[in-house]
Coordinates of C-alpha atoms and ligand atoms in Angstrom, one line a residue:
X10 CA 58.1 -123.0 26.4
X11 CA 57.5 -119.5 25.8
X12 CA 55.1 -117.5 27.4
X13 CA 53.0 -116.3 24.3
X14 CA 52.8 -120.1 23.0
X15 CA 51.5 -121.1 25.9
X16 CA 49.1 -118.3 26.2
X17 CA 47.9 -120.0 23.1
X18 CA 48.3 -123.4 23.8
X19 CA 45.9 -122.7 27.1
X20 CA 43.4 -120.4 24.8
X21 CA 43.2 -123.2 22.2
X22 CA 42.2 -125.6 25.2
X23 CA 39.6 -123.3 26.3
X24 CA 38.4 -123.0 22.6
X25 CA 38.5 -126.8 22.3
X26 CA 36.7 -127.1 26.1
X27 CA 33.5 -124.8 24.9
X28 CA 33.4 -126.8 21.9
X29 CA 33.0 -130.4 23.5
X30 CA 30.7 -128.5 26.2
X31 CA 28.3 -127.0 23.2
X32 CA 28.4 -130.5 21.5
X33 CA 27.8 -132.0 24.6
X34 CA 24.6 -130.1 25.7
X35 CA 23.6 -130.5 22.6
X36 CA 23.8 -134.4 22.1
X37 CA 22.1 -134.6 25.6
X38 CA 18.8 -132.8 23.9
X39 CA 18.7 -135.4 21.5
X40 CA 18.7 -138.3 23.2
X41 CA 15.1 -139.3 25.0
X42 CA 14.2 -142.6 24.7
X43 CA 10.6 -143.8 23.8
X44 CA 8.3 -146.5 24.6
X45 CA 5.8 -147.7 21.4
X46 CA 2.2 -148.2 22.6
X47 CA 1.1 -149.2 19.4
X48 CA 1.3 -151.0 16.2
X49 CA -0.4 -151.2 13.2
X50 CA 0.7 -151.8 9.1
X51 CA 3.4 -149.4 8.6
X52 CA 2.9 -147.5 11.5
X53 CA 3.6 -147.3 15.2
X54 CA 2.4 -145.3 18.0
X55 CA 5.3 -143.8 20.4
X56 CA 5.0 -142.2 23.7
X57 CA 7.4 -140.4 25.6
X58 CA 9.7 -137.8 23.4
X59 CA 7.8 -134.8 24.0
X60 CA 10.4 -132.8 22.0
X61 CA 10.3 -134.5 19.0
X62 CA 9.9 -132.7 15.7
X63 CA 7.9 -132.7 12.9
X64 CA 10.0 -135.4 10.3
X65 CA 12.4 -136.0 12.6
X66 CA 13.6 -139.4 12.0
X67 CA 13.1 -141.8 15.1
X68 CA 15.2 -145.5 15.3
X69 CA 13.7 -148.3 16.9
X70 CA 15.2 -151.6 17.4
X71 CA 16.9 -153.9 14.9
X72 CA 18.2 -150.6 12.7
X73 CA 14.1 -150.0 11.9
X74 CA 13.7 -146.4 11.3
X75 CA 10.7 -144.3 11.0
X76 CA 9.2 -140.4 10.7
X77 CA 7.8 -138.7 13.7
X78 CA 5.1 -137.7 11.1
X79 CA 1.6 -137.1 13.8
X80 CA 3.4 -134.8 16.8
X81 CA 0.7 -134.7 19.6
X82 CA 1.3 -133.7 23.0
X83 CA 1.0 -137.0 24.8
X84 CA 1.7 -139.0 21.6
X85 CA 3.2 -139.4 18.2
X86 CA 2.0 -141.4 15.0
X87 CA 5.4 -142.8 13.6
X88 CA 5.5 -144.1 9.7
X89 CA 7.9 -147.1 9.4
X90 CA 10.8 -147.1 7.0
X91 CA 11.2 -151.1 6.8
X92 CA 10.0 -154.3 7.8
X93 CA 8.6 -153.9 10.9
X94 CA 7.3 -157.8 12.0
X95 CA 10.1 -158.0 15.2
X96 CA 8.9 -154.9 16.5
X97 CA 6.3 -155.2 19.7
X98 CA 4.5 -152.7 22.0
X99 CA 6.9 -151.5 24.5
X100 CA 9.8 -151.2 22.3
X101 CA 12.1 -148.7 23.2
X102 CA 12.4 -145.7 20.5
X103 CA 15.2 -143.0 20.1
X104 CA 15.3 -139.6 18.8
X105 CA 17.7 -139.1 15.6
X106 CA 17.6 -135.5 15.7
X107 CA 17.7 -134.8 12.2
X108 CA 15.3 -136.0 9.0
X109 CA 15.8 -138.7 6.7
X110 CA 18.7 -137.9 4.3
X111 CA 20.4 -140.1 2.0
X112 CA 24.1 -140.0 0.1
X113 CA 24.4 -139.0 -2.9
X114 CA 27.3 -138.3 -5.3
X115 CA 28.8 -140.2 -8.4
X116 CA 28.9 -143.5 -6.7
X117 CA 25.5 -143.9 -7.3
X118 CA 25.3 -143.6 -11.0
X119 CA 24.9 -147.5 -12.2
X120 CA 23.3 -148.6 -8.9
X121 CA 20.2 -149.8 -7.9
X122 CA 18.9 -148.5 -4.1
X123 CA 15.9 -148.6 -2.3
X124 CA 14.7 -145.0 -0.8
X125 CA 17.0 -145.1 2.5
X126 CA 20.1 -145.4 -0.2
X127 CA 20.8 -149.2 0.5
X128 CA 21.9 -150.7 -2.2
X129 CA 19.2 -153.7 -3.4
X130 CA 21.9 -155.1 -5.9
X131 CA 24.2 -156.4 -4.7
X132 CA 27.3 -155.7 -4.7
X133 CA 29.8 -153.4 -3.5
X134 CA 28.9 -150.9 -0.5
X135 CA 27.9 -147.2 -1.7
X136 CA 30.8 -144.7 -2.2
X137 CA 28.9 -141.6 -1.4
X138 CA 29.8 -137.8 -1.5
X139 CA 27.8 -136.5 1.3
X140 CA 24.2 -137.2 2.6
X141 CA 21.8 -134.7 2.2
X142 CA 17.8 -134.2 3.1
X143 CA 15.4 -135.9 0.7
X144 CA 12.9 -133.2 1.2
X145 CA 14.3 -129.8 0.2
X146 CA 12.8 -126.4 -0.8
X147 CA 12.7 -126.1 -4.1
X148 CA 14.7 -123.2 -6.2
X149 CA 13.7 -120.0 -5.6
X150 CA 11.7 -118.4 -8.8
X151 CA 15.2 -115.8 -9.0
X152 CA 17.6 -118.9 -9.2
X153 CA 15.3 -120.3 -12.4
X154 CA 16.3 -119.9 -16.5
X155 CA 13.5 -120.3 -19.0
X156 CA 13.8 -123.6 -20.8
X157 CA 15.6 -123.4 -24.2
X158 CA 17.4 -127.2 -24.7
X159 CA 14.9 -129.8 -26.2
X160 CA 15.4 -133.4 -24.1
X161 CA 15.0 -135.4 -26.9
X162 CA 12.8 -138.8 -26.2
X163 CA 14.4 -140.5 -29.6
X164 CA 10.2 -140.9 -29.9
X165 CA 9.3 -139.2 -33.3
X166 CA 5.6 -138.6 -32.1
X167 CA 7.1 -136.8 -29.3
X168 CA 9.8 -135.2 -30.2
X169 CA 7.4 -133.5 -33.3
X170 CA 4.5 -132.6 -32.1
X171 CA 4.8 -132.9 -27.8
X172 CA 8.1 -131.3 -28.0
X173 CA 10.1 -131.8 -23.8
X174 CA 12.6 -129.4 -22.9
X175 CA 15.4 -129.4 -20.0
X176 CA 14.1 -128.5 -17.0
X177 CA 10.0 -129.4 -17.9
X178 CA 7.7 -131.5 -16.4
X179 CA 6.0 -133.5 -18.6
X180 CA 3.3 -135.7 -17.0
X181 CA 2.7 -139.6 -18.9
X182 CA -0.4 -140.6 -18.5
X183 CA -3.0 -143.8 -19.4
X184 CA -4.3 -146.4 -18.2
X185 CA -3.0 -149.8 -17.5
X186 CA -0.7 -151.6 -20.5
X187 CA -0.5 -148.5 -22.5
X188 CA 3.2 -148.1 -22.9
X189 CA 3.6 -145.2 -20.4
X190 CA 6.8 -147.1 -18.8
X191 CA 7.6 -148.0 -22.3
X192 CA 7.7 -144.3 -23.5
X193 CA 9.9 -143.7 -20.1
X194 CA 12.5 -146.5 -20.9
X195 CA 13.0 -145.5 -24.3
X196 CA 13.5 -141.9 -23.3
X197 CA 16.1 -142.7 -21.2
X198 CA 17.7 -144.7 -23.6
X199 CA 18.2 -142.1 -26.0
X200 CA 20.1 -140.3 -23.6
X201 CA 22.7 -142.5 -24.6
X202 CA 26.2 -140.0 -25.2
X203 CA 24.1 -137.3 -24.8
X204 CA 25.1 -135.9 -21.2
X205 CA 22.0 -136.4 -19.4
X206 CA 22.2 -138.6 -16.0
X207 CA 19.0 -140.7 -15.3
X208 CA 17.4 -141.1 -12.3
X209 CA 14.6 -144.2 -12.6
X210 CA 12.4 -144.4 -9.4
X211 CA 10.0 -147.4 -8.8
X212 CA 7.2 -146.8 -7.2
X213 CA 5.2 -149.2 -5.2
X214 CA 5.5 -151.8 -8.8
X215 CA 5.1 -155.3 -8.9
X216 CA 8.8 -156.7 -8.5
X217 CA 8.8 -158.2 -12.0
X218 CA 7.9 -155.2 -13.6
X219 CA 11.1 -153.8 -11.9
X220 CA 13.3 -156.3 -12.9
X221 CA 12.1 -156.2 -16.4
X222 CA 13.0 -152.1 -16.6
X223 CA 16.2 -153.0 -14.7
X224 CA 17.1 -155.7 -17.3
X225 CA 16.0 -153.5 -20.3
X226 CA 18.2 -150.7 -19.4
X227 CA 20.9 -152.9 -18.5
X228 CA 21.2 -154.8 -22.2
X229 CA 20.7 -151.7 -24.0
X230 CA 24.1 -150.0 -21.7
X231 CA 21.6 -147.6 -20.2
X232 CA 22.8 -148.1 -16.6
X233 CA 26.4 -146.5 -17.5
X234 CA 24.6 -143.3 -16.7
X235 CA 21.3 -143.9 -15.0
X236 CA 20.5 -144.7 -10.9
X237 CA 17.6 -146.7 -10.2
X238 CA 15.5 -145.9 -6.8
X239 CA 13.0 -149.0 -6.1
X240 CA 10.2 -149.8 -4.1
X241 CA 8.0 -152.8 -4.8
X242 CA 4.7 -153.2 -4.1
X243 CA 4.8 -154.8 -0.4
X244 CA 7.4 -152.6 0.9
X245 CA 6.1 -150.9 3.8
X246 CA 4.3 -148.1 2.6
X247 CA 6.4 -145.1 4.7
X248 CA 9.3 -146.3 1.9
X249 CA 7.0 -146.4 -1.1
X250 CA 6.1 -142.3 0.3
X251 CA 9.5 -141.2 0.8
X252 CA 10.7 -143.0 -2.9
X253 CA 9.8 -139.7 -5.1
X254 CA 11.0 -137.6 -2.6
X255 CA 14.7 -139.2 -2.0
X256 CA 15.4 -139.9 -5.8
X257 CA 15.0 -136.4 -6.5
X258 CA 17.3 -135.5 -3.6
X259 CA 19.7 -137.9 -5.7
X260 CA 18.9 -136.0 -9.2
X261 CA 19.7 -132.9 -7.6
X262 CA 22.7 -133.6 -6.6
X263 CA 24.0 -133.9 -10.0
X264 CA 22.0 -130.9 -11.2
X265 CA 23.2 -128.5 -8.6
X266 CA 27.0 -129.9 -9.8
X267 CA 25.8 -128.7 -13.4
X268 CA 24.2 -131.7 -14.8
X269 CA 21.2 -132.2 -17.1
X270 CA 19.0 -134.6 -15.1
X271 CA 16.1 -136.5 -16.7
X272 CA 13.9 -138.4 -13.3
X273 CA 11.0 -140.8 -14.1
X274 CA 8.4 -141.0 -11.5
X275 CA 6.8 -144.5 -12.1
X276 CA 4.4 -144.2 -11.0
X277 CA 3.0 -141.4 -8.9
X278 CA -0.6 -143.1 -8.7
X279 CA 0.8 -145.5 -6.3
X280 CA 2.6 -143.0 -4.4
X281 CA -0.8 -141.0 -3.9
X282 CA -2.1 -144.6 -2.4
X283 CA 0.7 -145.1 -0.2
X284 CA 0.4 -141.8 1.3
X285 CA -3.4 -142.1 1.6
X286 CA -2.5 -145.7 3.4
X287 CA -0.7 -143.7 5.8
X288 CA -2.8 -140.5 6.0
X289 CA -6.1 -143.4 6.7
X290 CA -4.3 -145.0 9.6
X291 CA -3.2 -142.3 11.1
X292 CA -6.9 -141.3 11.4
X293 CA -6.1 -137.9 9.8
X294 CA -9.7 -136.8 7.5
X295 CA -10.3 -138.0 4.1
X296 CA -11.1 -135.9 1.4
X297 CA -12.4 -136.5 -1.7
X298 CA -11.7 -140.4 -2.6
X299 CA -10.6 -140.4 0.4
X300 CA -7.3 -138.8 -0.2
X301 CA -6.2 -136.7 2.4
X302 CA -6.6 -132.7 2.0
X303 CA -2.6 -132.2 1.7
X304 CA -2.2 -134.7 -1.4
X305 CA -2.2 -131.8 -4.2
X306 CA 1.0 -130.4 -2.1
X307 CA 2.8 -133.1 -1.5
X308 CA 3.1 -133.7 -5.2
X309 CA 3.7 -130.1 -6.0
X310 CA 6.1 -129.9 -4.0
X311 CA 8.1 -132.9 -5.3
X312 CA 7.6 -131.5 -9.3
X313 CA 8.7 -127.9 -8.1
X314 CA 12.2 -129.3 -7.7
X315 CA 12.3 -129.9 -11.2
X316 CA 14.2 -126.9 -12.8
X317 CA 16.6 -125.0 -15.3
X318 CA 18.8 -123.1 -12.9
X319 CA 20.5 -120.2 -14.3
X320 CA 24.3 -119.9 -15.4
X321 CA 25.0 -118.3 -11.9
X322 CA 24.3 -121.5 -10.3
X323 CA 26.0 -124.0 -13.0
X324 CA 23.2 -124.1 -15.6
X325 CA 22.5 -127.5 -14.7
X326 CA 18.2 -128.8 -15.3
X327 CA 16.6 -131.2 -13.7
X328 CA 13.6 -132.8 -16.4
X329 CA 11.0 -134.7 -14.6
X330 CA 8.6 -137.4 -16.6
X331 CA 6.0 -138.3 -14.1
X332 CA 3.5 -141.5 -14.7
X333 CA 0.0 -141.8 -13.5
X334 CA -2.1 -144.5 -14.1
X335 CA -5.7 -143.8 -15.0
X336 CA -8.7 -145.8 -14.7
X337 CA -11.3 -146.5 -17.3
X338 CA -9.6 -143.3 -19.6
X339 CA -11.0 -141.7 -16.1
X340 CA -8.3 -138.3 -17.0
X341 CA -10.5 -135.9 -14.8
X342 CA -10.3 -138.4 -11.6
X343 CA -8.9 -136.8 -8.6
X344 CA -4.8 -137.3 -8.8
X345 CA -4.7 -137.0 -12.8
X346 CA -6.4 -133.9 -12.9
X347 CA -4.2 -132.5 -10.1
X348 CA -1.4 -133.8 -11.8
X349 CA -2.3 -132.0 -15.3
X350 CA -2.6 -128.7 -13.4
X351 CA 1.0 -128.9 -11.6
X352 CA 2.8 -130.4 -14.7
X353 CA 3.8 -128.4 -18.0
X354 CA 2.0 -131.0 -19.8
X355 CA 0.8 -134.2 -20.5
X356 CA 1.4 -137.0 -22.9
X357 CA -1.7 -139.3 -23.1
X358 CA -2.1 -142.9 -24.2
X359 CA -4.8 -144.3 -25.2
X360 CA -5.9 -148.0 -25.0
X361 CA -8.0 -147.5 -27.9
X362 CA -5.1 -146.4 -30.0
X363 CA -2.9 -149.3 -28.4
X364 CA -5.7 -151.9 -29.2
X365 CA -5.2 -150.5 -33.1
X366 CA -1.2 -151.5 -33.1
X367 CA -0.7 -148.0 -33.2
X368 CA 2.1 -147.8 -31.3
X369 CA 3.3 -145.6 -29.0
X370 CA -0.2 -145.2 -28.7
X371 CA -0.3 -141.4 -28.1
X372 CA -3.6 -140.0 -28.3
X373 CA -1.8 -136.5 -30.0
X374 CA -5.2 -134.4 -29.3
X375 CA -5.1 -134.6 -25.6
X376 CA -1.2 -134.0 -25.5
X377 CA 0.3 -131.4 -24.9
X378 CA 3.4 -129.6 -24.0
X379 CA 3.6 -126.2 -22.6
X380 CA 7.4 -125.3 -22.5
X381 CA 8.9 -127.8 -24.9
X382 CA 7.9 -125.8 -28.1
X383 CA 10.2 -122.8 -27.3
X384 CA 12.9 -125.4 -27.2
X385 CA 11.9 -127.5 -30.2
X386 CA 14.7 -127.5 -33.0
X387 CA 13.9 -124.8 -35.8
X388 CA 13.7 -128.0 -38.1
X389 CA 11.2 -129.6 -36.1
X390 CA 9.4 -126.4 -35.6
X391 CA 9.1 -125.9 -39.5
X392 CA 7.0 -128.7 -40.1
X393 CA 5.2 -130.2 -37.0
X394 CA 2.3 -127.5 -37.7
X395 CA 1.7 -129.2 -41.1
X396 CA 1.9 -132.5 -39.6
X397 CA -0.3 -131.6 -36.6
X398 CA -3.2 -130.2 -39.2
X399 CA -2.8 -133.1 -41.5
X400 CA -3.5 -135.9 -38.1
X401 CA -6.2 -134.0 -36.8
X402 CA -8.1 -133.3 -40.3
X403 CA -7.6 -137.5 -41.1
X404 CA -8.8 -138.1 -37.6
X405 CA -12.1 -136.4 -38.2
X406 CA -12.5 -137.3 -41.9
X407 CA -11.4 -141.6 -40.9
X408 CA -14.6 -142.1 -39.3
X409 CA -16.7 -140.9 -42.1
X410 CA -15.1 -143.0 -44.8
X411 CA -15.2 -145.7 -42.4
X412 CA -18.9 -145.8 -43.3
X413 CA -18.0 -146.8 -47.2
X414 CA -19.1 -143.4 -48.1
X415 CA -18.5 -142.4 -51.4
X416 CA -15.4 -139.9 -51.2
X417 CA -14.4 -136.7 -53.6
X418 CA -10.6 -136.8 -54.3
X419 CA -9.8 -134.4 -52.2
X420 CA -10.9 -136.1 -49.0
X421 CA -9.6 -139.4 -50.2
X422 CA -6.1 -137.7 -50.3
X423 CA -6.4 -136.3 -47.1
X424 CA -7.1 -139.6 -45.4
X425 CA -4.2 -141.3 -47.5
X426 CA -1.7 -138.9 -46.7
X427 CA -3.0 -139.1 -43.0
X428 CA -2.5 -143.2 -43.0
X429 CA 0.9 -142.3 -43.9
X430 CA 1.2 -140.1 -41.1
X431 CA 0.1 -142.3 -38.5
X432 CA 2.5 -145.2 -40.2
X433 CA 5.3 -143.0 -39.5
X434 CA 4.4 -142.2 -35.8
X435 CA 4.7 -146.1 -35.3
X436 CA 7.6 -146.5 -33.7
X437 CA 8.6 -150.1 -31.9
X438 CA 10.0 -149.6 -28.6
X439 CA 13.5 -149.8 -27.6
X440 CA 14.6 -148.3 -31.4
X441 CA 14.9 -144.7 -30.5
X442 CA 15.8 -142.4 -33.8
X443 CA 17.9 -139.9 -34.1
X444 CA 17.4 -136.4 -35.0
X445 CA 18.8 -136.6 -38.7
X446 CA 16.6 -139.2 -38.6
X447 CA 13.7 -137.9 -37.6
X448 CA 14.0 -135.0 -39.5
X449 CA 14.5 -136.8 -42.9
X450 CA 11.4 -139.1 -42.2
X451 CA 8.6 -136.3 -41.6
X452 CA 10.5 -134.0 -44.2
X453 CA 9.6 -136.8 -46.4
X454 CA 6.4 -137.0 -45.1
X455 CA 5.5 -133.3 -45.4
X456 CA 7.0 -133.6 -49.0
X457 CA 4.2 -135.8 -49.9
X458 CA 7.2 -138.7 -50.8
X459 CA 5.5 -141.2 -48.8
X460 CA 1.9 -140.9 -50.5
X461 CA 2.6 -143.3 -53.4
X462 CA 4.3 -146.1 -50.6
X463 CA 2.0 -148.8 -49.9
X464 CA 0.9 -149.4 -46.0
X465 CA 2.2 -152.4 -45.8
X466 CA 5.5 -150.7 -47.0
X467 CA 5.9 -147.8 -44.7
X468 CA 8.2 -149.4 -42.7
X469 CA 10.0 -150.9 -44.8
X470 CA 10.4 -147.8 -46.5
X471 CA 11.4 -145.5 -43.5
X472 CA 14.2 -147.9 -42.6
X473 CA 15.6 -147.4 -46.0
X474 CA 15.5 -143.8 -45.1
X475 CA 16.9 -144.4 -42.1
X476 CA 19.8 -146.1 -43.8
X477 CA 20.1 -143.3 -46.5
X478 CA 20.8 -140.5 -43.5
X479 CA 24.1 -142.6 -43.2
X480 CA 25.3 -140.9 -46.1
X481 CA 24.3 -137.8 -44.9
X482 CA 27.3 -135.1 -45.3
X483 CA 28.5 -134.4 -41.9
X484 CA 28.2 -130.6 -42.7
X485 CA 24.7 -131.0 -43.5
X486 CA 24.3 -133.4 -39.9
X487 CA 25.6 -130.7 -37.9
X488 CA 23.8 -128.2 -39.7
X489 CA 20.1 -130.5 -38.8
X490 CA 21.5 -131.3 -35.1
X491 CA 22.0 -127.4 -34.7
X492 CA 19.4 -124.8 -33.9
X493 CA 19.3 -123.0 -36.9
X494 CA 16.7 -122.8 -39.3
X495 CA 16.9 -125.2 -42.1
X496 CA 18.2 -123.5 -45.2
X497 CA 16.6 -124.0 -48.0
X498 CA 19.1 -125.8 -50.0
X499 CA 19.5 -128.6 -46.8
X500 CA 15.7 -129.2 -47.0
X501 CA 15.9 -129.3 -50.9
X502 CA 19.3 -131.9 -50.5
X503 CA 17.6 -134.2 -47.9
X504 CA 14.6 -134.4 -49.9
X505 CA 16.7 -135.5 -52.7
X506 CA 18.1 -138.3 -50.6
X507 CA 14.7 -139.1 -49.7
X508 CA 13.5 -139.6 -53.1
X509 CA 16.3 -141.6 -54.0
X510 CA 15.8 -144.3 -50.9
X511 CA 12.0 -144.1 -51.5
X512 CA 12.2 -144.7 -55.2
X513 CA 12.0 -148.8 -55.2
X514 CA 8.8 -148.5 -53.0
X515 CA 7.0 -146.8 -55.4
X516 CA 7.6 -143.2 -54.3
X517 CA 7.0 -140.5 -56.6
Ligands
ADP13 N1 6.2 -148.7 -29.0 C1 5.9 -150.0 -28.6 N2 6.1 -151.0 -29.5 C2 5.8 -152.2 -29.2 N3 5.4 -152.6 -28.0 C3 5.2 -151.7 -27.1 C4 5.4 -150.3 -27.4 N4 5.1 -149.6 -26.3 C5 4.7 -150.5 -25.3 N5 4.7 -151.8 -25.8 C6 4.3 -153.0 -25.1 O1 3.1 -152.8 -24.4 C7 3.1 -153.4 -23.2 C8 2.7 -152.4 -22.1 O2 3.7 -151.5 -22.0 P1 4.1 -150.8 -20.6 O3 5.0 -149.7 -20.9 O4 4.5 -151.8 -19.6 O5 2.6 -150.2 -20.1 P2 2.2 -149.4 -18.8 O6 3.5 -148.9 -18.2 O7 1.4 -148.3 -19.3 O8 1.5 -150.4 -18.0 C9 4.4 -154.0 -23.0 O9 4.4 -155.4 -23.2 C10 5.3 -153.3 -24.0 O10 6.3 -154.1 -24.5
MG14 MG1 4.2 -149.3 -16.3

């Protein structure tokens, strides 16, 4: 052998020696064992790893894991990540040196997963890309893009008058048997061949509610494109916690590769219990309902990873919908008002409306969206003022002729026009519309076409308009699908269409 090769043969050993001795010291730091002194429901007391850190992910026997989430000196308050009834006092517990992570990558799309990526379905083992944190900081302000692409919810209610954009955060909110999960499912159906990936995560749900989302998005080919994150409602409440927090690490994934994202927390009210559960029993101090004082971060944190990076980074958005579940229409309770404040908006349902059969049962006075209208299609943009004036002079005017009043024509026009209104809001779930669509129907209805339609014909009557935006031109489709203005000759051709369908229902 020469003698400069095995110069370097002997400095590649050294190089290789320091190496094993680096990993070495290293993988001796992390490895002090604990003893649990303590149990109680979902989590453990551990003594003996004074160097543990904050988060750091501890294993205990039986592959049960847990967060070192109470660091004392003498002690630490450990939240468990799985069943925990094998696991007794004196129990030996050992440092992971690192926080929970999960994989992520295009194996997951089409799977369902509890929060520690485990697949609950099934059937074959995750291919995964890499693993990655499930708490991350969120973009940097410099690394964010305004929000100019609508996410269309295929909901005419919403899509006209509480516009959602790529990259918002749009809070649902009601109280129980409202159609908020409704209003989520349906948005993620319309993303149907329209490039956005959908993340679904379960949150502390009954597990028939679960399986009846699952099953939904599974008949209507939703899951092609769609991962679903679940934890039911007698998980261990350290899972139910970390659920948000790991199915956004999944959504980001496919952002930060360029994606449009749309993530449905469902729903975040049981996330707030879970993590008051913990925050109780690890005696730290209640706040107001008892809530501990950090409960406003830990959700902001979680919707500040919701974004619309800029072009630099790939352009891709991550949309969040989050769900809250009110109580008694309480909206200004503790966790919906903090909610309100951190979102971009809120759609509220109300049972009032759903006891009606007006369905989705928005309650369009207390929605709003903040972002959404700079990303509306011009088309929309044209007429949802009109339309919003119209509702909200009917809804003030309905009550009075409710009383059998005596009406001048004028206000008996308003409220006719505003029955039709509502009429075409209704909108059964599962049967998302498309833009053409949508744009045909409340062109008609801003047209006055549907005033001369019987109620009981409304529907009947839309579908046939529905069926007439078939024969739409494909010129003129592109031309409503794009973000141009409407010209005027388009709005003058589909209102000639309209008239047409509309004409054997009595439309003038
Ligand atoms: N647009 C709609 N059309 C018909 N039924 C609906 C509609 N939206 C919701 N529902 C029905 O209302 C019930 C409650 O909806 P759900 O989304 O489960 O409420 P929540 O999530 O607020 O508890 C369900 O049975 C659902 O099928
Ligand atoms: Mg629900």
């Amino acid at each position: 052998m020469k003698a400069e090769n095995l110069q370097a043969t002997v400095e590649q050993a050294f190089a290789n020696l320091d190496r094993v001795r680096e990993a070495h010291v290293q993988g001796l730091d992390a490895h002090e064992i604990g003893i649990v002194t303590s149990l109680s429901t979902g989590i453990a007391r551990v003594a003996g790893l004074p160097g543990v850190c904050y988060e750091e992910v501890v294993k205990f026997p039986g592959e049960l894991f847990g967060i070192a989430f109470n660091v004392d000196e003498d002690e630490i308050g450990v939240v468990l990540l799985g069943d925990y009834w094998n696991l007794h006092a004196g129990d030996e517990v050992e440092r992971r040196g690192h926080v929970v992570d999960i994989p992520v990558g295009d194996g997951m799309i089409g799977r369902v997963v509890n929060p520690l990526g485990r697949p609950l379905d099934g059937k074959e083992p995750l291919i995964a890309e890499k693993r990655v944190p499930i708490e991350r900081p969120a973009p940097p302000i410099m690394d964010r893009a305004p929000v100019t692409v609508p996410l269309q919810s295929g909901i005419k209610v919403v899509d006209a008058l509480i516009p959602i954009g790529r990259g918002q955060r749009e809070l649902i909110l009601g109280d129980r048997q409202t159609g908020k999960t409704a209003i989520a499912v349906d948005t993620i159906l319309n993303q149907r061949g329209q490039d956005v990936l959908c993340v679904y995560c379960a949150i502390g749900q009954r597990a028939s509610a679960v399986a009846k989302v699952i099953a939904d998005l599974r008949e209507n080919g939703a899951m092609e494109y769609t991962v679903v994150v679940v934890t039911e409602g007698n998980d261990p409440p350290g899972l139910s916690y970390i659920a948000p927090y790991s199915a956004t690490s999944i959504a980001e994934y496919f952002m930060q590769a360029g994606r449009d994202v749309l993530i449905v927390y469902d729903d975040l009210t049981n996330h707030a219990r879970a993590y008051r559960e913990l925050s109780l029993l690890l005696r730290r101090p209640p706040g107001r309902e008892a809530y501990p004082g950090d409960i406003f971060y830990i959700h902001s944190r979680l919707l500040e990873r919701a974004t619309h990076l800029c072009d630099k980074l790939g352009g891709g958005s991550l949309t969040a919908l989050p769900i809250i579940e009110t109580e008694a229409q309480n909206i200004a309770a503790y966790i919906p008002t903090n909610l309100i404040s951190i979102t971009d908006g809120q759609i509220y349902l109300s049972p009032n409306i759903f006891e009606l059969g007006i369905l989705p049962a928005v309650d369009v006075g207390k929605s709003v969206s903040r972002v959404g209208g700079q990303a509306q299609r011009a088309a929309y943009r044209a007429i949802s003022g009109d339309l919003k004036l119209a509702y909200a002079q009917f809804e003030e005017l309905e009550t009075f002729a409710r009383f059998g009043t005596r009406l001048d024509e004028a206000t008996r026009k308003i409220i006719e026009h505003g029955r039709r209104v509502r009429a075409c809001l209704k909108q059964p779930a599962f049967e998302p519309v498309s833009v053409p669509g949508q744009i045909a129907v409340l062109l008609a209805l801003t047209g006055r076409l549907f005033d001369n339609v019987p109620l009981e014909r409304m529907r009947e009557a839309e579908l046939a308009l529905h069926k007439a935006t078939e024969g739409f031109p494909a010129d003129l489709i592109k031309r409503i699908s794009s973000f141009e203005e409407l010209m005027d000759s388009d709005r003058e051709a589909i209102l000639q269409f309209a008239r047409v369908a509309l004409a054997p229902f009595g439309s003038s």
